[in-house]
Tab-separated table of C-alpha atoms in Angstrom:
chain	number	residue	atom	x	y	z
A	1	MET	CA	-74.007	-32.013	66.279
A	2	LYS	CA	-70.617	-31.237	67.772
A	3	THR	CA	-69.643	-29.016	64.872
A	4	PHE	CA	-72.958	-27.238	65.171
A	5	LEU	CA	-72.415	-26.549	68.860
A	6	CYS	CA	-68.869	-25.391	68.218
A	7	ALA	CA	-70.113	-23.005	65.571
A	8	VAL	CA	-72.738	-21.616	67.941
A	9	VAL	CA	-70.122	-21.022	70.624
A	10	MET	CA	-67.725	-19.377	68.180
A	11	VAL	CA	-70.421	-16.990	67.009
A	12	MET	CA	-71.283	-16.156	70.612
A	13	ILE	CA	-67.671	-15.413	71.495
A	14	MET	CA	-67.200	-13.228	68.445
A	15	THR	CA	-70.355	-11.207	68.962
A	16	THR	CA	-69.401	-10.213	72.488
A	17	SER	CA	-65.846	-9.111	71.847
A	18	SER	CA	-65.838	-5.335	71.749
A	19	SER	CA	-63.454	-2.552	70.905
A	20	ALA	CA	-63.851	1.260	71.165
A	21	ASP	CA	-62.781	3.488	74.040
A	22	GLN	CA	-63.623	1.982	77.371
A	23	LEU	CA	-63.055	3.060	80.919
A	24	ARG	CA	-63.720	1.029	84.036
A	25	MET	CA	-65.056	2.943	86.981
A	26	ALA	CA	-66.062	1.655	90.403
A	27	VAL	CA	-69.054	3.514	91.800
A	28	THR	CA	-71.075	3.154	94.970
A	29	THR	CA	-74.360	1.306	95.016
A	30	SER	CA	-76.056	4.489	96.216
A	31	PHE	CA	-74.921	6.393	93.112
A	32	HIS	CA	-76.045	3.628	90.784
A	33	ASN	CA	-79.365	2.845	92.500
A	34	SER	CA	-80.296	6.513	92.280
A	35	GLY	CA	-80.679	6.133	88.521
A	36	LEU	CA	-78.351	9.048	87.732
A	37	ALA	CA	-75.837	6.694	86.093
A	38	SER	CA	-78.282	5.735	83.362
A	39	ILE	CA	-78.794	9.440	82.596
A	40	LEU	CA	-75.104	10.404	82.512
A	41	LEU	CA	-73.562	7.383	80.762
A	42	PRO	CA	-75.301	7.763	77.372
A	43	GLU	CA	-74.462	11.497	77.358
A	44	ILE	CA	-70.795	10.820	78.112
A	45	LYS	CA	-70.754	8.323	75.261
A	46	LYS	CA	-72.315	10.917	72.979
A	47	ASP	CA	-70.072	13.818	74.011
A	48	ILE	CA	-66.620	12.288	74.358
A	49	GLY	CA	-67.096	8.852	72.804
A	50	LEU	CA	-66.196	7.040	75.988
A	51	THR	CA	-67.964	3.840	77.052
A	52	ILE	CA	-67.927	3.530	80.821
A	53	GLN	CA	-68.080	0.118	82.410
A	54	LEU	CA	-69.553	0.569	85.861
A	55	LEU	CA	-68.667	-1.712	88.740
A	56	VAL	CA	-71.291	-1.165	91.363
A	57	VAL	CA	-69.802	-1.868	94.786
A	58	GLY	CA	-69.557	-0.342	98.261
A	59	THR	CA	-67.030	2.416	98.919
A	60	GLY	CA	-64.794	-0.051	100.786
A	61	GLN	CA	-64.535	-2.366	97.801
A	62	ALA	CA	-64.301	0.515	95.321
A	63	ILE	CA	-61.208	1.798	97.097
A	64	LYS	CA	-59.746	-1.689	97.096
A	65	LEU	CA	-60.358	-1.998	93.348
A	66	GLY	CA	-58.630	1.330	92.745
A	67	LYS	CA	-55.647	0.320	94.841
A	68	ALA	CA	-55.274	-2.991	93.016
A	69	GLY	CA	-55.506	-1.239	89.643
A	70	ASP	CA	-58.573	-3.236	88.604
A	71	VAL	CA	-60.417	-0.036	87.661
A	72	ASP	CA	-59.311	3.227	86.022
A	73	ALA	CA	-61.193	5.580	88.346
A	74	ILE	CA	-63.569	5.550	91.292
A	75	LEU	CA	-66.531	7.708	92.284
A	76	VAL	CA	-67.313	7.343	95.978
A	77	HIS	CA	-68.524	9.217	99.051
A	78	SER	CA	-66.430	8.777	102.151
A	79	LYS	CA	-64.018	11.624	102.658
A	80	SER	CA	-61.744	10.067	105.278
A	81	ALA	CA	-61.295	6.839	103.277
A	82	GLU	CA	-60.715	8.885	100.100
A	83	GLN	CA	-58.118	11.069	101.779
A	84	ALA	CA	-56.255	7.982	102.977
A	85	LEU	CA	-56.246	6.689	99.407
A	86	VAL	CA	-54.880	9.991	98.084
A	87	ASP	CA	-52.157	9.933	100.734
A	88	SER	CA	-51.180	6.391	99.753
A	89	GLY	CA	-50.448	7.643	96.227
A	90	TYR	CA	-52.596	5.089	94.419
A	91	VAL	CA	-54.827	7.824	93.003
A	92	LEU	CA	-53.799	11.125	91.453
A	93	HIS	CA	-56.124	13.386	93.414
A	94	ARG	CA	-59.614	13.803	94.821
A	95	ARG	CA	-62.068	15.995	92.940
A	96	GLU	CA	-65.433	16.835	94.463
A	97	ILE	CA	-68.275	16.501	91.948
A	98	MET	CA	-71.663	16.715	93.644
A	99	PHE	CA	-73.513	16.060	96.854
A	100	ASN	CA	-76.813	14.807	98.143
A	101	ASP	CA	-77.886	13.913	101.637
A	102	PHE	CA	-78.677	11.017	103.911
A	103	VAL	CA	-82.076	10.457	105.470
A	104	ILE	CA	-83.579	8.138	108.067
A	105	VAL	CA	-86.403	5.941	106.836
A	106	GLY	CA	-88.674	3.812	108.976
A	107	PRO	CA	-92.178	2.384	109.464
A	108	SER	CA	-94.983	4.940	109.272
A	109	SER	CA	-96.099	3.959	112.809
A	110	ASP	CA	-92.698	5.302	113.989
A	111	PRO	CA	-92.452	3.433	117.348
A	112	ALA	CA	-89.251	5.287	118.345
A	113	ASN	CA	-90.743	8.707	117.568
A	114	VAL	CA	-87.917	9.647	115.232
A	115	ARG	CA	-90.196	12.207	113.589
A	116	LYS	CA	-89.942	14.422	116.646
A	117	ALA	CA	-86.137	14.476	116.747
A	118	SER	CA	-84.445	17.788	115.964
A	119	THR	CA	-81.006	16.425	115.087
A	120	ALA	CA	-79.747	13.232	113.475
A	121	VAL	CA	-77.953	12.293	116.688
A	122	GLU	CA	-81.209	12.642	118.626
A	123	ALA	CA	-83.022	10.516	116.073
A	124	MET	CA	-80.481	7.724	116.362
A	125	GLN	CA	-80.551	7.922	120.163
A	126	ALA	CA	-84.341	7.574	120.064
A	127	ILE	CA	-84.043	4.398	117.980
A	128	ALA	CA	-81.431	2.966	120.327
A	129	SER	CA	-83.387	3.673	123.494
A	130	ALA	CA	-86.598	2.250	122.012
A	131	LYS	CA	-84.571	-0.750	120.768
A	132	SER	CA	-86.541	-0.625	117.532
A	133	THR	CA	-85.178	-2.860	114.792
A	134	PHE	CA	-82.558	-1.011	112.784
A	135	VAL	CA	-81.011	-2.327	109.575
A	136	SER	CA	-77.388	-1.362	108.936
A	137	ARG	CA	-75.501	-1.847	105.667
A	138	GLY	CA	-72.583	-3.307	107.616
A	139	ASP	CA	-70.373	-3.429	104.519
A	140	ASP	CA	-67.874	-0.594	105.135
A	141	SER	CA	-69.578	1.421	102.407
A	142	GLY	CA	-69.697	5.211	102.570
A	143	THR	CA	-73.256	5.041	103.891
A	144	HIS	CA	-72.264	2.537	106.556
A	145	LEU	CA	-69.266	4.612	107.663
A	146	LYS	CA	-71.475	7.698	107.936
A	147	GLU	CA	-74.065	5.810	109.959
A	148	ARG	CA	-71.349	4.562	112.309
A	149	ASP	CA	-69.967	8.078	112.724
A	150	ILE	CA	-73.384	9.293	113.818
A	151	TRP	CA	-73.821	6.462	116.330
A	152	ILE	CA	-70.441	7.292	117.760
A	153	GLY	CA	-71.319	11.000	117.776
A	154	ALA	CA	-74.382	10.036	119.821
A	155	GLY	CA	-72.134	8.354	122.367
A	156	LEU	CA	-73.129	4.877	121.261
A	157	ASP	CA	-71.066	2.062	119.779
A	158	PRO	CA	-72.794	-0.325	117.332
A	159	VAL	CA	-70.465	-3.117	118.489
A	160	ASN	CA	-72.347	-3.220	121.804
A	161	PHE	CA	-75.852	-3.192	120.300
A	162	GLU	CA	-78.139	-6.108	120.932
A	163	HIS	CA	-80.205	-8.099	118.454
A	164	TRP	CA	-82.374	-5.131	117.430
A	165	TYR	CA	-79.417	-3.896	115.365
A	166	TRP	CA	-79.222	-5.902	112.148
A	167	SER	CA	-75.972	-5.635	110.271
A	168	VAL	CA	-76.846	-7.182	106.908
A	169	GLY	CA	-73.532	-6.775	105.070
A	170	ALA	CA	-75.165	-5.888	101.753
A	171	GLY	CA	-75.726	-3.111	99.239
A	172	MET	CA	-78.218	-0.289	99.714
A	173	GLY	CA	-81.012	-2.016	97.800
A	174	VAL	CA	-80.795	-5.301	99.669
A	175	ALA	CA	-80.642	-3.447	102.992
A	176	LEU	CA	-83.718	-1.382	102.047
A	177	ASN	CA	-85.588	-4.565	101.150
A	178	THR	CA	-84.681	-6.064	104.528
A	179	ALA	CA	-85.876	-2.935	106.326
A	180	THR	CA	-89.163	-2.973	104.404
A	181	ALA	CA	-89.748	-6.635	105.208
A	182	GLN	CA	-89.078	-6.054	108.925
A	183	GLY	CA	-90.650	-2.635	109.260
A	184	ALA	CA	-87.274	-1.475	110.514
A	185	TYR	CA	-85.469	1.855	110.616
A	186	ILE	CA	-82.640	2.387	108.147
A	187	PHE	CA	-80.052	5.013	107.312
A	188	THR	CA	-79.955	5.627	103.563
A	189	ASP	CA	-79.035	8.223	100.987
A	190	ARG	CA	-81.955	10.171	99.585
A	191	ALA	CA	-81.394	9.162	95.966
A	192	SER	CA	-81.544	5.428	96.629
A	193	TRP	CA	-84.656	5.888	98.744
A	194	LEU	CA	-86.532	7.940	96.137
A	195	ASN	CA	-85.668	5.467	93.415
A	196	PHE	CA	-86.534	2.411	95.516
A	197	LYS	CA	-89.661	0.604	94.354
A	198	ASN	CA	-90.471	-1.650	97.329
A	199	LYS	CA	-91.391	1.045	99.852
A	200	ALA	CA	-94.560	-0.597	101.231
A	201	ASP	CA	-95.278	0.942	104.670
A	202	GLN	CA	-91.903	2.677	104.998
A	203	ILE	CA	-91.665	6.464	104.941
A	204	LEU	CA	-89.013	9.135	105.240
A	205	LEU	CA	-88.927	10.181	108.907
A	206	PHE	CA	-85.902	12.387	109.374
A	207	GLN	CA	-83.931	14.735	107.112
A	208	GLY	CA	-82.228	18.107	106.928
A	209	ASP	CA	-79.492	17.964	109.574
A	210	PRO	CA	-76.243	19.380	108.056
A	211	ILE	CA	-74.374	16.390	109.507
A	212	LEU	CA	-76.175	14.263	106.874
A	213	PHE	CA	-74.399	16.002	103.982
A	214	ASN	CA	-73.072	13.432	101.485
A	215	GLN	CA	-70.241	14.509	99.169
A	216	TYR	CA	-69.336	12.461	96.086
A	217	ALA	CA	-65.804	12.695	94.761
A	218	TYR	CA	-63.976	11.408	91.698
A	219	LEU	CA	-60.539	9.791	92.096
A	220	PRO	CA	-58.550	8.748	88.990
A	221	VAL	CA	-56.094	5.887	89.570
A	222	ASN	CA	-52.429	6.880	89.386
A	223	PRO	CA	-50.833	5.542	86.151
A	224	SER	CA	-47.370	5.567	87.705
A	225	LYS	CA	-48.572	2.910	90.170
A	226	HIS	CA	-50.513	0.955	87.554
A	227	PRO	CA	-49.185	1.633	84.036
A	228	HIS	CA	-52.084	-0.169	82.340
A	229	VAL	CA	-54.763	2.284	83.551
A	230	LYS	CA	-56.209	4.569	80.894
A	231	ALA	CA	-55.108	7.889	82.338
A	232	ASN	CA	-56.053	9.960	79.287
A	233	PHE	CA	-59.600	8.598	79.373
A	234	SER	CA	-59.957	9.196	83.097
A	235	THR	CA	-58.799	12.802	82.588
A	236	ASN	CA	-61.337	13.245	79.778
A	237	LEU	CA	-64.035	11.913	82.051
A	238	GLU	CA	-63.017	14.214	84.889
A	239	ASN	CA	-63.201	17.204	82.544
A	240	TRP	CA	-66.643	16.129	81.434
A	241	LEU	CA	-67.917	15.481	84.971
A	242	THR	CA	-66.900	18.989	86.026
A	243	SER	CA	-68.248	20.682	82.875
A	244	LYS	CA	-71.293	22.920	82.477
A	245	ARG	CA	-73.014	20.110	80.622
A	246	ALA	CA	-72.646	17.689	83.535
A	247	GLU	CA	-73.796	20.433	85.899
A	248	ALA	CA	-77.029	20.875	83.968
A	249	LEU	CA	-77.688	17.129	83.799
A	250	ILE	CA	-76.911	16.463	87.467
A	251	ASN	CA	-78.905	19.429	88.760
A	252	GLY	CA	-81.744	18.624	86.377
A	253	TYR	CA	-82.185	15.010	87.498
A	254	LYS	CA	-85.428	14.683	89.415
A	255	ILE	CA	-87.633	11.918	90.741
A	256	ASN	CA	-91.200	12.870	91.722
A	257	ASN	CA	-90.201	16.490	91.184
A	258	GLU	CA	-87.512	16.211	93.830
A	259	LYS	CA	-83.953	17.182	93.025
A	260	LEU	CA	-81.534	14.392	93.957
A	261	PHE	CA	-78.013	15.672	93.445
A	262	PHE	CA	-76.403	19.090	93.737
A	263	PHE	CA	-73.426	19.803	91.513
A	264	ASN	CA	-70.566	21.485	93.415
A	265	ALA	CA	-67.355	20.813	91.471
A	266	LYS	CA	-64.852	23.661	91.438
A	267	ARG	CA	-63.636	24.597	87.984
B	1	MET	CA	-98.693	-12.699	95.279
B	2	GLN	CA	-99.091	-9.377	93.528
B	3	ASP	CA	-95.376	-9.515	92.678
B	4	LEU	CA	-95.687	-13.040	91.260
B	5	ARG	CA	-98.410	-11.983	88.868
B	6	GLU	CA	-96.456	-8.897	87.919
B	7	GLY	CA	-93.432	-11.136	87.310
B	8	LEU	CA	-95.357	-13.327	84.896
B	9	ILE	CA	-96.691	-10.294	83.050
B	10	ASN	CA	-93.187	-8.804	82.855
B	11	ALA	CA	-91.730	-12.048	81.543
B	12	PHE	CA	-94.421	-12.177	78.886
B	13	TRP	CA	-93.833	-8.596	77.729
B	14	LEU	CA	-90.073	-8.928	77.707
B	15	LEU	CA	-90.434	-11.968	75.477
B	16	ALA	CA	-93.220	-10.587	73.316
B	17	THR	CA	-91.365	-7.351	72.534
B	18	PHE	CA	-88.063	-9.186	72.081
B	19	ASP	CA	-86.384	-6.695	74.439
B	20	SER	CA	-82.858	-6.001	73.159
B	21	ASP	CA	-81.252	-5.880	76.618
B	22	LEU	CA	-82.931	-9.153	77.490
B	23	VAL	CA	-81.652	-10.804	74.311
B	24	GLU	CA	-78.155	-9.544	75.085
B	25	ILE	CA	-77.963	-10.821	78.655
B	26	THR	CA	-79.653	-14.096	77.741
B	27	LEU	CA	-77.118	-14.749	74.980
B	28	ARG	CA	-74.305	-13.876	77.366
B	29	SER	CA	-75.685	-16.295	79.979
B	30	LEU	CA	-75.714	-19.001	77.332
B	31	GLN	CA	-72.296	-18.071	75.983
B	32	VAL	CA	-70.645	-18.203	79.409
B	33	THR	CA	-72.301	-21.379	80.617
B	34	ILE	CA	-72.091	-23.373	77.365
B	35	THR	CA	-68.433	-22.452	76.822
B	36	ALA	CA	-67.683	-23.361	80.439
B	37	LEU	CA	-69.615	-26.604	80.045
B	38	MET	CA	-67.601	-27.635	76.971
B	39	VAL	CA	-64.276	-26.862	78.597
B	40	ALA	CA	-65.363	-28.598	81.802
B	41	SER	CA	-66.563	-31.691	79.905
B	42	VAL	CA	-63.285	-31.975	78.000
B	43	ILE	CA	-61.419	-31.916	81.320
B	44	ALA	CA	-63.827	-33.843	83.525
B	45	MET	CA	-64.931	-36.743	81.319
B	46	PRO	CA	-61.432	-38.119	80.583
B	47	LEU	CA	-60.555	-37.500	84.230
B	48	GLY	CA	-63.593	-39.435	85.464
B	49	THR	CA	-62.924	-42.249	82.990
B	50	PHE	CA	-59.281	-42.438	83.978
B	51	LEU	CA	-60.234	-42.691	87.662
B	52	ALA	CA	-62.684	-45.483	86.844
B	53	ILE	CA	-60.464	-47.800	84.814
B	54	LYS	CA	-57.001	-47.141	86.204
B	55	ARG	CA	-55.877	-48.490	89.555
B	56	PHE	CA	-53.278	-46.440	91.410
B	57	ARG	CA	-52.368	-45.591	94.944
B	58	TYR	CA	-54.312	-42.462	95.850
B	59	ARG	CA	-57.277	-43.183	93.623
B	60	ARG	CA	-59.735	-43.577	96.483
B	61	LEU	CA	-58.613	-40.337	98.084
B	62	ILE	CA	-58.911	-38.427	94.801
B	63	VAL	CA	-62.392	-39.807	94.160
B	64	ALA	CA	-63.511	-38.885	97.673
B	65	VAL	CA	-62.152	-35.349	97.307
B	66	LEU	CA	-63.775	-34.996	93.893
B	67	ASN	CA	-67.122	-36.104	95.325
B	68	ALA	CA	-66.810	-33.642	98.168
B	69	LEU	CA	-65.988	-30.816	95.762
B	70	MET	CA	-69.344	-31.321	94.011
B	71	GLY	CA	-70.650	-29.036	96.724
B	72	LEU	CA	-67.934	-26.429	96.196
B	73	PRO	CA	-69.352	-23.050	97.280
B	74	PRO	CA	-69.431	-20.820	94.167
B	75	VAL	CA	-68.770	-17.675	96.163
B	76	VAL	CA	-65.457	-19.114	97.404
B	77	VAL	CA	-64.488	-20.140	93.867
B	78	GLY	CA	-65.345	-16.616	92.753
B	79	LEU	CA	-63.196	-15.053	95.430
B	80	ILE	CA	-60.196	-17.252	94.644
B	81	VAL	CA	-60.455	-16.615	90.896
B	82	TYR	CA	-60.872	-12.895	91.640
B	83	ILE	CA	-57.669	-12.774	93.706
B	84	LEU	CA	-55.741	-14.713	91.057
B	85	LEU	CA	-56.948	-12.517	88.177
B	86	SER	CA	-56.773	-9.145	89.936
B	87	ARG	CA	-54.190	-6.704	88.542
B	88	SER	CA	-52.246	-7.163	91.738
B	89	GLY	CA	-52.610	-10.977	91.613
B	90	PRO	CA	-50.376	-13.541	89.879
B	91	PHE	CA	-52.326	-13.529	86.568
B	92	GLY	CA	-53.100	-9.805	86.624
B	93	VAL	CA	-51.081	-9.024	83.514
B	94	PHE	CA	-53.725	-10.686	81.332
B	95	GLY	CA	-56.342	-8.154	82.470
B	96	LEU	CA	-59.009	-10.846	82.604
B	97	LEU	CA	-60.889	-9.725	85.706
B	98	PHE	CA	-64.410	-8.443	84.980
B	99	SER	CA	-64.576	-10.159	81.585
B	100	PRO	CA	-66.706	-13.072	80.340
B	101	THR	CA	-63.501	-15.145	80.242
B	102	ALA	CA	-63.120	-14.764	84.012
B	103	MET	CA	-66.717	-15.911	84.441
B	104	ILE	CA	-66.050	-18.954	82.261
B	105	ILE	CA	-62.959	-19.860	84.291
B	106	ALA	CA	-64.925	-19.706	87.545
B	107	GLN	CA	-67.747	-21.821	86.139
B	108	VAL	CA	-65.349	-24.441	84.772
B	109	ILE	CA	-63.928	-24.873	88.286
B	110	ILE	CA	-67.424	-25.229	89.702
B	111	MET	CA	-68.530	-27.759	87.058
B	112	VAL	CA	-65.496	-30.048	86.807
B	113	PRO	CA	-65.932	-31.950	90.111
B	114	LEU	CA	-69.627	-32.513	89.423
B	115	ILE	CA	-69.165	-33.823	85.877
B	116	ALA	CA	-66.075	-35.861	86.764
B	117	SER	CA	-67.837	-37.537	89.689
B	118	ILE	CA	-70.868	-38.563	87.652
B	119	THR	CA	-68.611	-39.728	84.789
B	120	HIS	CA	-66.524	-41.790	87.199
B	121	GLN	CA	-69.603	-43.455	88.657
B	122	THR	CA	-71.050	-44.225	85.227
B	123	ILE	CA	-67.918	-45.557	83.594
B	124	ARG	CA	-67.032	-47.672	86.619
B	125	GLU	CA	-70.321	-49.560	86.351
B	126	ILE	CA	-70.003	-50.135	82.620
B	127	TRP	CA	-66.362	-51.104	82.996
B	128	SER	CA	-67.161	-53.762	85.616
B	129	GLU	CA	-69.593	-55.306	83.133
B	130	TYR	CA	-67.382	-55.046	80.032
B	131	ARG	CA	-63.961	-55.702	81.471
B	132	ASP	CA	-63.698	-59.469	80.925
B	133	LEU	CA	-65.360	-59.285	77.521
B	134	MET	CA	-63.054	-56.558	76.288
B	135	ILE	CA	-59.960	-58.303	77.487
B	136	SER	CA	-61.027	-61.594	75.884
B	137	LEU	CA	-61.773	-59.784	72.596
B	138	GLY	CA	-58.327	-58.232	72.764
B	139	ALA	CA	-59.613	-54.655	72.427
B	140	SER	CA	-56.912	-52.005	72.424
B	141	LYS	CA	-56.886	-49.255	75.044
B	142	VAL	CA	-58.309	-46.686	72.643
B	143	GLN	CA	-61.036	-49.075	71.540
B	144	ARG	CA	-61.924	-49.773	75.157
B	145	ILE	CA	-62.297	-46.102	76.044
B	146	GLN	CA	-64.282	-45.438	72.866
B	147	ALA	CA	-66.688	-48.252	73.642
B	148	LEU	CA	-67.069	-47.175	77.259
B	149	LEU	CA	-67.764	-43.557	76.414
B	150	TRP	CA	-70.199	-44.486	73.643
B	151	ASP	CA	-72.180	-46.912	75.771
B	152	GLY	CA	-72.185	-44.445	78.623
B	153	ARG	CA	-73.368	-41.551	76.462
B	154	ARG	CA	-76.770	-41.188	78.102
B	155	PRO	CA	-75.553	-40.950	81.692
B	156	LEU	CA	-72.734	-38.718	80.447
B	157	LEU	CA	-75.352	-36.461	78.892
B	158	THR	CA	-77.005	-36.300	82.304
B	159	ALA	CA	-73.634	-35.333	83.769
B	160	SER	CA	-73.360	-32.492	81.255
B	161	LEU	CA	-76.893	-31.319	81.920
B	162	ALA	CA	-76.189	-31.311	85.657
B	163	GLY	CA	-73.132	-29.151	84.937
B	164	PHE	CA	-75.211	-26.841	82.767
B	165	GLY	CA	-77.824	-26.545	85.491
B	166	ARG	CA	-75.211	-25.672	88.087
B	167	GLY	CA	-73.710	-23.034	85.798
B	168	ILE	CA	-76.742	-21.292	84.332
B	169	GLY	CA	-78.354	-20.579	87.692
B	170	GLU	CA	-75.146	-19.620	89.454
B	171	VAL	CA	-74.725	-16.085	90.751
B	172	GLY	CA	-72.179	-16.049	93.591
B	173	ALA	CA	-69.010	-16.604	91.567
B	174	ILE	CA	-69.853	-14.688	88.399
B	175	MET	CA	-71.016	-11.683	90.383
B	176	ILE	CA	-67.568	-11.442	91.985
B	177	VAL	CA	-65.373	-12.147	88.953
B	178	GLY	CA	-67.655	-10.569	86.337
B	179	GLY	CA	-68.714	-7.487	88.283
B	180	ASN	CA	-72.183	-7.363	86.693
B	181	ILE	CA	-71.117	-4.635	84.228
B	182	ASP	CA	-73.890	-3.498	81.924
B	183	HIS	CA	-73.235	-4.495	78.290
B	184	ALA	CA	-70.080	-6.397	79.304
B	185	THR	CA	-70.587	-9.029	81.982
B	186	ARG	CA	-74.238	-8.782	82.997
B	187	VAL	CA	-76.047	-12.113	82.741
B	188	LEU	CA	-79.539	-13.229	83.737
B	189	THR	CA	-78.719	-14.219	87.303
B	190	THR	CA	-76.741	-11.057	88.121
B	191	ALA	CA	-79.467	-8.929	86.524
B	192	ILE	CA	-81.994	-10.629	88.817
B	193	ALA	CA	-79.830	-9.803	91.845
B	194	LEU	CA	-79.568	-6.197	90.652
B	195	GLU	CA	-83.313	-5.717	90.139
B	196	THR	CA	-84.014	-7.304	93.529
B	197	GLY	CA	-81.624	-4.736	95.026
B	198	ARG	CA	-83.581	-1.967	93.373
B	199	GLY	CA	-86.741	-3.325	94.924
B	200	ASP	CA	-88.198	-4.037	91.490
B	201	PHE	CA	-89.400	-7.556	92.331
B	202	GLY	CA	-91.689	-7.699	89.304
B	203	LEU	CA	-88.862	-7.274	86.813
B	204	ALA	CA	-86.560	-9.550	88.839
B	205	LEU	CA	-89.172	-12.298	88.800
B	206	GLY	CA	-89.827	-11.766	85.091
B	207	LEU	CA	-86.148	-12.374	84.400
B	208	GLY	CA	-86.280	-15.376	86.741
B	209	PHE	CA	-89.089	-16.970	84.776
B	210	ILE	CA	-87.152	-16.393	81.568
B	211	LEU	CA	-84.118	-18.097	83.118
B	212	ILE	CA	-86.215	-21.138	84.026
B	213	LEU	CA	-87.718	-21.210	80.548
B	214	LEU	CA	-84.240	-21.034	79.031
B	215	ALA	CA	-83.039	-23.998	81.106
B	216	ILE	CA	-86.028	-26.034	79.962
B	217	ILE	CA	-85.481	-25.138	76.297
B	218	VAL	CA	-81.777	-26.018	76.404
B	219	ASN	CA	-82.425	-29.355	78.092
B	220	PHE	CA	-85.157	-30.181	75.625
B	221	ALA	CA	-82.965	-29.218	72.658
B	222	ILE	CA	-80.125	-31.427	73.860
B	223	HIS	CA	-82.482	-34.375	74.267
B	224	MET	CA	-83.736	-33.795	70.722
B	225	PHE	CA	-80.216	-33.745	69.317
B	226	ALA	CA	-79.121	-36.758	71.305
B	227	GLN	CA	-82.338	-38.612	70.440
B	228	THR	CA	-82.911	-39.884	73.946
B	229	GLU	CA	-86.279	-40.745	75.425
B	230	ARG	CA	-87.619	-42.031	72.088
B	231	GLN	CA	-89.822	-45.066	71.892
B	232	SER	CA	-87.517	-47.093	69.666
B	233	LEU	CA	-84.361	-46.107	71.514
B	234	TRP	CA	-83.709	-46.696	75.154
């Protein structure tokens, strides 16, 4: 019996060892939950023969992974955090790839009357003055940082909020589930929302303010800081991500006939 | 309730169509947990036996600590293993982070206290019964340990199954050290967490039912091999 079990384990170990060209990239939960990753990855494999291993984390953790050299490149959406990383020298540069936008989602009854707001700041102020339950990512992700910026722009500080403000410390999906369960307001990127399957009574209440613009950028890790990173692969990937082919795929990705991402890389 | 029914239907279809992604992550779940279980058993069973039959100064303290560590929080184990294996950590040069090996290491750490504690308890009871007999028969040290382990095989099997159970359903540690990478480190539990995050409760539940089914099949298979719970054998 022992030899049998050993044999089984050996076979299992052998079948999972893999070779080929691989690149590890940390991406944000919002990018992955949008479903775009599952469109792009097979095409990248087809075009340049590169298998990309995605680590789906918040922007905060993605930047940490890049700094530690645990990934070869990162694709995130928080300009100030990205710029700090570029300045620290741990990544080669920051290349803008595409953008989408943030929206405010909430219960269809809309107790805080967010629907009527004309700016994002007004919408957030309405939620705060109505003390309607609001779910925040609370995980230092790009979405969370953006949400905090808007609170602060509205002259409010989330640190002082009472129990109506729920900081869940989780990814976009988990936070959306919490908001659905509580009938709460939430700040989310459009792609994650459109691709989310547990919408129940929640609807999109506010969108379109230019402040809600959400830029995604690609940052390859600097091989002079971490010699083991696969710099040639990350350059290949960057070239692909900024190519005409990527442009067509990104601009062509739709859910319910709605375009999710807008390609804006400079060539 | 709607989601529960959908979950059952999903589980059925995934199994009926022999979904290739499902097969892959199921095999990886088994690979990680069974490998970890074997390594953990090889460490924990001699350790538990040693603690049972050897008297030394800090034995009681070690046993107490070991018992306490049965409740070791997986997420903390994951974080510690992560920091050690990170490229900027002490074992970074091996590049093990986000690999099945890292997941196995984390699970071994989680399983060892549990298996060692149960082994210690089992062997201590048998040893108290056999001690005088073995000494009067003049059994050598190796013979003693062999006899103890053989006669304790059933409770030791339970110890292993407890370790397996702790490992196969674990998500906190392997999520951190494995990273839930598709086609590399995704296993059943991390896939369930992912689908829950996408709000696809039906698929998440389907995978959950498959995980439960898997645990039952493995336990049943081990009982068959070990020939326990038969009428003629107690």
